Coordinates of C-alpha atoms and ligand atoms in Angstrom, one line a residue:
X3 CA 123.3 102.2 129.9
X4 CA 122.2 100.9 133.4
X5 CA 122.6 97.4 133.2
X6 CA 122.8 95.2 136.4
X7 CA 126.2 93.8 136.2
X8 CA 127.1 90.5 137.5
X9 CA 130.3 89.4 138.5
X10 CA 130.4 85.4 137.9
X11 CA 133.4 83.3 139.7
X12 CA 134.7 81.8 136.6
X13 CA 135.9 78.7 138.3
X14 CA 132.1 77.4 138.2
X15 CA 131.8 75.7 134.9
X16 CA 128.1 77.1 134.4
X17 CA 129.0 80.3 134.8
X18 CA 131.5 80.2 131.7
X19 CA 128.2 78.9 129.6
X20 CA 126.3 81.6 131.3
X21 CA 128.8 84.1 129.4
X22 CA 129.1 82.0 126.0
X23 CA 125.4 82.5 126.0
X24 CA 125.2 86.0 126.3
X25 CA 128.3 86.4 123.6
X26 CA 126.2 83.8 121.1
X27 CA 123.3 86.1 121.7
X28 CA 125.2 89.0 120.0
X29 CA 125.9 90.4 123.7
X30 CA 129.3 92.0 125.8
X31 CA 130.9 89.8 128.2
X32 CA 134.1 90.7 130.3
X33 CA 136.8 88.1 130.5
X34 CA 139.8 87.2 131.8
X35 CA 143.4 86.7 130.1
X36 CA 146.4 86.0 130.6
X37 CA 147.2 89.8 129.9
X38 CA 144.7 91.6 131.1
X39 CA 140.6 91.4 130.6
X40 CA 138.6 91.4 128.3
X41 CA 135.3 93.0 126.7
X42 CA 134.3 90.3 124.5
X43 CA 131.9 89.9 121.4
X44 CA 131.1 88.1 118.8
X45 CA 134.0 89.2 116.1
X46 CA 132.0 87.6 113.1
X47 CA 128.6 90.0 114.3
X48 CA 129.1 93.4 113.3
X49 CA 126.4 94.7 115.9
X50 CA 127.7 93.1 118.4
X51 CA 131.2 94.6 118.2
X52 CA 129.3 97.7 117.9
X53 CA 128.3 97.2 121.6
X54 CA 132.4 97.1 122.5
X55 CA 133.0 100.3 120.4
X56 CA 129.8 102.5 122.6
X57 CA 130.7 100.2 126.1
X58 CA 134.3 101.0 125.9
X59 CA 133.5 104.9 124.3
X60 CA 136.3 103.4 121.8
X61 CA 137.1 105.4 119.1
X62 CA 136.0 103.0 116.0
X63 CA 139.2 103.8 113.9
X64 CA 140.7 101.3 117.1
X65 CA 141.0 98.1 115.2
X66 CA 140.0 94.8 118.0
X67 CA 141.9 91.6 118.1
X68 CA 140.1 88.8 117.1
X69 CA 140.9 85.4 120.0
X70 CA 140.8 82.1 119.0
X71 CA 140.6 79.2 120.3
X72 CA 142.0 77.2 118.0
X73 CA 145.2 77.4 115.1
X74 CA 143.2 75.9 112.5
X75 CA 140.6 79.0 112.9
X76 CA 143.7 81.5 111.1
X77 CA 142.5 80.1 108.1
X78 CA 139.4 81.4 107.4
X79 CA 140.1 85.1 109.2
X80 CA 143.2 85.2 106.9
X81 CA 143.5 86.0 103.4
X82 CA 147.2 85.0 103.0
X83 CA 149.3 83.3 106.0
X84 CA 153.1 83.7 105.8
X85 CA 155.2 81.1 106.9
X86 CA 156.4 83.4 110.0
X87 CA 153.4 83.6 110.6
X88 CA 153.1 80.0 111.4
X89 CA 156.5 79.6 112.8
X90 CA 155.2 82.5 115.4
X91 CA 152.1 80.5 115.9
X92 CA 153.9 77.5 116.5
X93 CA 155.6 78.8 119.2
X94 CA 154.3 81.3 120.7
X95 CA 150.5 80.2 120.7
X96 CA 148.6 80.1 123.3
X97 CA 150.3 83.2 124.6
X98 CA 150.7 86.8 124.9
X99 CA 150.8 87.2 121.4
X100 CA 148.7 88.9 118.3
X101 CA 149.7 88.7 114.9
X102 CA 148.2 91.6 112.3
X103 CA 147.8 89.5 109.6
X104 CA 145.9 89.9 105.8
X105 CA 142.3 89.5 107.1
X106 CA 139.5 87.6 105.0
X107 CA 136.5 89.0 104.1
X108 CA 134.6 87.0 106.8
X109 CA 135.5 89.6 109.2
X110 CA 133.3 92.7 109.8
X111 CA 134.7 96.0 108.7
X112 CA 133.8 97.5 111.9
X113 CA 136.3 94.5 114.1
X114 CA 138.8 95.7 111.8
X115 CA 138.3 99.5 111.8
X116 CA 137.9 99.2 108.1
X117 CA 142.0 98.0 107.5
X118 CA 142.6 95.1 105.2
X119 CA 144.4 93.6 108.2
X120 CA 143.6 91.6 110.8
X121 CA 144.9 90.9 114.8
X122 CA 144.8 87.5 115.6
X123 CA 145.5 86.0 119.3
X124 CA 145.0 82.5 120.5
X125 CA 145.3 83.3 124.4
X126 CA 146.8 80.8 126.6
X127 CA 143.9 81.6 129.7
X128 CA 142.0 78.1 130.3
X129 CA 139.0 80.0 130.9
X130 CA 139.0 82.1 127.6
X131 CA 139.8 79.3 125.6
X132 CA 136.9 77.6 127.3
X133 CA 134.6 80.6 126.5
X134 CA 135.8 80.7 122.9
X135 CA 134.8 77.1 122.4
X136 CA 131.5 77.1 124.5
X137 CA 130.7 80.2 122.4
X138 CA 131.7 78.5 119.0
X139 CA 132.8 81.6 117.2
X140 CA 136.0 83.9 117.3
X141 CA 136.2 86.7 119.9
X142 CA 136.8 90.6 120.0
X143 CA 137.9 91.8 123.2
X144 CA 140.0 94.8 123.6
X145 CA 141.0 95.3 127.0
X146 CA 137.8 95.7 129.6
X147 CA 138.3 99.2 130.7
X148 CA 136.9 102.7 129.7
X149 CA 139.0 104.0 126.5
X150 CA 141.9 105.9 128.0
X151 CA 142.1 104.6 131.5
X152 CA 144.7 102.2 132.4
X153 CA 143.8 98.3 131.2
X154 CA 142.4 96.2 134.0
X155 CA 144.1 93.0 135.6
X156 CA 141.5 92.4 138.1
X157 CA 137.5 91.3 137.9
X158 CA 137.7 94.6 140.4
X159 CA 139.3 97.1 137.6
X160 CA 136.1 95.7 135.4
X161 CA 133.9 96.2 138.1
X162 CA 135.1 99.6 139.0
X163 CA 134.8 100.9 134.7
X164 CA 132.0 98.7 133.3
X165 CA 129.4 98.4 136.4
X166 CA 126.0 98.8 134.8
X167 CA 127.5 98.9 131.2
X168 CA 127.9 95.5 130.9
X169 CA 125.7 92.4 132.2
X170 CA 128.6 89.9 132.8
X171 CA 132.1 89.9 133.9
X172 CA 134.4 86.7 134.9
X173 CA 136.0 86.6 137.4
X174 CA 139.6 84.3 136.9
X175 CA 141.3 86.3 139.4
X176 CA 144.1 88.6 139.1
X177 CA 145.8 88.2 135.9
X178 CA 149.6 86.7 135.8
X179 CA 151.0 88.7 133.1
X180 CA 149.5 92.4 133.6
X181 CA 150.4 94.2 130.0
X182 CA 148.6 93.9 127.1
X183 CA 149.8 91.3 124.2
X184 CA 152.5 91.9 122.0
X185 CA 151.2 93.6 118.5
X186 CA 153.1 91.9 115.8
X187 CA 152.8 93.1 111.8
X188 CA 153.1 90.4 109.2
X189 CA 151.8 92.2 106.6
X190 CA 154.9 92.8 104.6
X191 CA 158.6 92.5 105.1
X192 CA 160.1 92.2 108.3
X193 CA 158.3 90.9 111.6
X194 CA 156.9 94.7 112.8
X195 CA 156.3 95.2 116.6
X196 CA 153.6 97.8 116.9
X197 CA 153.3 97.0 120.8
X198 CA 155.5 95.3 123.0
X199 CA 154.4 92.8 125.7
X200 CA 155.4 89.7 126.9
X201 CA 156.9 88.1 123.7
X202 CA 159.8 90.0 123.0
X203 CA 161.3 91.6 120.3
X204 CA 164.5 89.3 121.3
X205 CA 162.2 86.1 121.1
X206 CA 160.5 86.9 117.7
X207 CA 163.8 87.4 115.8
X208 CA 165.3 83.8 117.6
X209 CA 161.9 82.2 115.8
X210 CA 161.4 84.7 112.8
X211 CA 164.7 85.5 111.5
X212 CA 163.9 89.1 111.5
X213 CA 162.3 92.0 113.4
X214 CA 161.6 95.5 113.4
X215 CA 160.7 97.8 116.6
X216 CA 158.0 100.2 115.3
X217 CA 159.3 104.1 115.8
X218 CA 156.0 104.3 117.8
X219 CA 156.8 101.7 120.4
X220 CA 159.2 104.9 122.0
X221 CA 157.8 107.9 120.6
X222 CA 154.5 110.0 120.3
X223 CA 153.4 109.1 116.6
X224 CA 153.8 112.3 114.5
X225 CA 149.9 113.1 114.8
X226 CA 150.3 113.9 110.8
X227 CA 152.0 111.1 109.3
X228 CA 149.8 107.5 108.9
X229 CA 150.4 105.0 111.6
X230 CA 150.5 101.2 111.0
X231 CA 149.1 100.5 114.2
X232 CA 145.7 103.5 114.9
X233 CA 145.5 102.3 118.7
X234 CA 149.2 104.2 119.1
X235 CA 147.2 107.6 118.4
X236 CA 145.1 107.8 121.4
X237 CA 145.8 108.6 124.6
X238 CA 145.9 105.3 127.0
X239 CA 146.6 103.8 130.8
X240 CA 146.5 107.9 132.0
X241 CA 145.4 108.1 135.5
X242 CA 144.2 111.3 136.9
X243 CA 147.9 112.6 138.0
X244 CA 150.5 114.0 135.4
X245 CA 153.0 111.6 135.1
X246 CA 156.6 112.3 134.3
X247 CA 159.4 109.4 134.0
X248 CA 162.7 109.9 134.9
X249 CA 165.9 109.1 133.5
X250 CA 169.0 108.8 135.4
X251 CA 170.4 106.9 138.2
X252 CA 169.2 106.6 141.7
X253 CA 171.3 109.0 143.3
X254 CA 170.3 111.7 140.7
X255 CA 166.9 110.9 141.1
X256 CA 166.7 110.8 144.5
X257 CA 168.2 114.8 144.7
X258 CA 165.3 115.3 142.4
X259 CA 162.8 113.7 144.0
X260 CA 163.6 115.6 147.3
X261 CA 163.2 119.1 145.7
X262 CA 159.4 118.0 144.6
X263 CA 157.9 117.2 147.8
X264 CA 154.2 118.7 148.2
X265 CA 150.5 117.7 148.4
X266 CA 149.6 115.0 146.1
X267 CA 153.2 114.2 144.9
X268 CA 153.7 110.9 144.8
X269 CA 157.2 107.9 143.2
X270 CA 156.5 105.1 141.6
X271 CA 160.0 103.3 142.2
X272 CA 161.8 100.1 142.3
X273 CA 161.4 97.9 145.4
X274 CA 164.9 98.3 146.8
X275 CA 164.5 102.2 146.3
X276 CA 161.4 102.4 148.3
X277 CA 162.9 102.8 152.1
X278 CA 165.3 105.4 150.6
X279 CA 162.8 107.5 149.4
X280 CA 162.3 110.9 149.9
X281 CA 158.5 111.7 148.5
X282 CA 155.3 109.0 149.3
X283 CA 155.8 106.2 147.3
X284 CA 154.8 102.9 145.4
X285 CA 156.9 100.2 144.3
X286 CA 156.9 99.1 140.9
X287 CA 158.8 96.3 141.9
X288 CA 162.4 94.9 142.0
X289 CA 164.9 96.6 139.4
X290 CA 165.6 93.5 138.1
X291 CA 162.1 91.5 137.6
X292 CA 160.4 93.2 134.6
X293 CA 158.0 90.2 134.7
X294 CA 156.6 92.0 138.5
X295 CA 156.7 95.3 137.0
X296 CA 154.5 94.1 134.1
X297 CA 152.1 92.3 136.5
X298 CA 152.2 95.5 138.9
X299 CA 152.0 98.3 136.3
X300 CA 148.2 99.0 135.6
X301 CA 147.1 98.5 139.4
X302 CA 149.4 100.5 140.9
X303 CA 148.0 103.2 138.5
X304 CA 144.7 103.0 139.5
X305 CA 146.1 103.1 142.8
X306 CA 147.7 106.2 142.7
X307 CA 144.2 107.6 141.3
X308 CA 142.1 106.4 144.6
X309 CA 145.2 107.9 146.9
X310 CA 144.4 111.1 145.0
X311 CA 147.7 112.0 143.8
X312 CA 147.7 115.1 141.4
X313 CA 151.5 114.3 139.9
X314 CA 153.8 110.8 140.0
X315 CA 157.3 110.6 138.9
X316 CA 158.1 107.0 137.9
X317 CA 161.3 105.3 137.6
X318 CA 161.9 104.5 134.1
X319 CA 162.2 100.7 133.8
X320 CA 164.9 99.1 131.1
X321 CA 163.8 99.1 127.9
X322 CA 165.1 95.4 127.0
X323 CA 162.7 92.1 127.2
X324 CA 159.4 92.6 128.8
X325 CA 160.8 95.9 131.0
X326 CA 160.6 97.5 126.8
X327 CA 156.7 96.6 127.8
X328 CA 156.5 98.4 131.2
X329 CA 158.4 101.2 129.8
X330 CA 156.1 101.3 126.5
X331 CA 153.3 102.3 128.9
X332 CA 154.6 103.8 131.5
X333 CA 155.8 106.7 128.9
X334 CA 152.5 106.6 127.1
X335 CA 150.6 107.0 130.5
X336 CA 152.8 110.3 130.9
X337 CA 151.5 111.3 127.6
X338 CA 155.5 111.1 126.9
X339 CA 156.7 113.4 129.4
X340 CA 160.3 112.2 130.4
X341 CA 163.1 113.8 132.0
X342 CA 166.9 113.0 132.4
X343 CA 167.5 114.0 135.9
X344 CA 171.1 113.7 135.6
X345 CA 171.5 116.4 133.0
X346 CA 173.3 119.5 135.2
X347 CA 171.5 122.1 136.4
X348 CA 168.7 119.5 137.8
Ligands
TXA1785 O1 146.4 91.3 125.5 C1 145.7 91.9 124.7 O2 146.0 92.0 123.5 C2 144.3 92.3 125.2 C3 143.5 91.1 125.7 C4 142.1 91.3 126.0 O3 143.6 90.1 124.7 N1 143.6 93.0 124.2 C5 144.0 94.3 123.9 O4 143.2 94.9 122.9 O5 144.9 94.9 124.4 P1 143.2 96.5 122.6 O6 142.0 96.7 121.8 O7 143.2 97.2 123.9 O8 144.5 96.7 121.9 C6 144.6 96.3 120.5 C7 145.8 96.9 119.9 C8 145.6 98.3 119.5 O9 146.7 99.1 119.7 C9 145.2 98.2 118.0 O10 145.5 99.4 117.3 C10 146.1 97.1 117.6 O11 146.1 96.2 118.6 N2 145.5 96.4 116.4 C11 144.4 95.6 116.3 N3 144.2 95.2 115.0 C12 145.1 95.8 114.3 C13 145.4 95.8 112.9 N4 144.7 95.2 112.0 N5 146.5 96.6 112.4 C14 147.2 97.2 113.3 N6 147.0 97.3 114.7 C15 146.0 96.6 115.1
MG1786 MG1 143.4 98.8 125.3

């Protein structure tokens, strides 16, 4: 692939018709979201989510979430539609949200990763539900980075993974929310989170009833047992550097952090930690805005790549409302190395 790639400001109304063009040709765009970008294609065209699967080098047992621009459209990409499903819809549409839902035969084997489900997001960006209309058919966009580096949240991130891979990307600016949608299974039973983000666990059982955190939202999936959600089996978001997350309070970690000092060691910490310590370090943002970490997370990984850092040791954020998010990636980014520094003998 040696495309030349453009990057289009998507405030100029022609450029987003520039991009539905291309998609209604059966072609890769990248867009923005309100989580992070996108590589976009036809859903409905088999060859043209081919494209995403060789751009990306995406494994094709990776299922892709179809976007919408519209409610109505569940419908015909569904072969059954719960009534939490539309309570979910209701209020949580457009938003950070994708529902894995029975899918219809209308949609390609391929955008499925041959399941009988389907993921489903109507995302709240102006200029993807502008892109989704323009282009008049459903979209597939996993996030717009090379499979197993960290998402991007920037037209820049694209740029830096997908120049002369792609002919397009739109540029919507940074975007405000940073981690990937919330992965919700309403296939059976129970509300099933399969990947936190933005919508909560908390917020889906106030408008479902019910919900269930997936096992694999905290853990490394046992690589032998099947996995309701196949994205959870591959390695994601790692930057170059090993990364370990730490458990235990400041003071602990901070002892710790002293005893590592070296070439290419590097903290990811929270803001009011970052005078205090005793190694190079980034912030991740205020201990108590998960919201910032969230929106800070996948650049500051990418940034510790460029400052060449060879091994980080990150704060472990809370693991309640969108901080379970930050954490959820964080620990998969360290391939789920964790340690509790407060254990004695550390
Ligand atoms: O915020 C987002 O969701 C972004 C933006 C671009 O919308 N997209 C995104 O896509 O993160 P991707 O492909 O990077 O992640 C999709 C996740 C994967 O973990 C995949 O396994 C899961 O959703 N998924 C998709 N369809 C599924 C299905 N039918 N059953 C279970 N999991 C599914
Ligand atoms: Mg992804």
């Amino acid at each position: 692939m040696n495309l030349t790639t453009q990057l289009l400001d998507a405030s100029d109304p022609q450029n987003i018709e520039k991009a539905a063009a291309l998609l209604r040709q059966g072609e890769v765009a990248a867009i923005p979201t309100e989580t992070v970008y996108g590589l976009a294609a036809n859903a409905l065209d088999e060859r043209a989510v081919a494209k995403i699967f060789e751009v990306k080098g995406r494994p094709s047992d990776n299922p892709l979430i179809v976007h919408i621009a519209e409610v109505d459209e569940l419908k015909e990409l569904t072969s059954r539609l719960p009534d939490a499903a539309l309570e979910l819809a209701r209020r949580f549409w457009p938003g950070p949200l994708t529902m894995v839902l029975p899918s219809s035969s209308i949609v390609p084997a391929l955008t499925r990763a041959g399941l009988d489900s389907v993921g489903i997001r109507l995302p709240a960006h102006p200029v993807a539900r502008k892109l989704i209309k323009a282009a008049g058919v459903p979209l597939a966009a996993p996030s717009a980075n090379i499979s197993g580096r960290p998402s991007p949240t920037s037209a820049a991130h694209c740029f830096e993974d997908l120049a002369g891979r792609v002919q397009v990307i739109l540029d919507g600016g940074p975007c405000n929310i940073g981690v990937e949608s919330t992965v919700v299974s309403l296939t059976d039973g129970a509300p099933r989170v399969l990947r936190p983000g933005a919508v909560t666990p908390e917020q889906i059982k106030a408008a479902a009833g019910s919900v269930v955190i997936d096992p694999v939202v905290y853990q490394k999936p046992d690589p032998d047992a099947p996995v309701a959600s196949p994205g959870v089996k591959h390695t994601h978001y790692a930057p170059k550097a090993e990364v370990v997350v730490l458990h235990g309070n400041w003071e602990s970690c901070k002892r710790f952090l002293a005893k590592q000092a070296g070439e290419g060691v590097w903290a990811l910490v929270f803001e009011e930690e970052l005078a205090d310590c005793p190694l190079s370090a980034l912030s991740l943002g205020p201990s108590g805005s998960d919201e910032t970490q969230a929106m800070r997370l996948f650049a500051l990984l990418r940034e510790l790549d460029e400052k060449g850092a060879r091994q980080v040791y990150a704060r472990a954020p809370r693991q309640e409302g969108v901080g379970l998010a930050v954490y959820n990636r964080l620990i998969r980014a360290a391939g789920f190395r964790q340690l509790a520094v407060d254990r004695e003998g550390l």
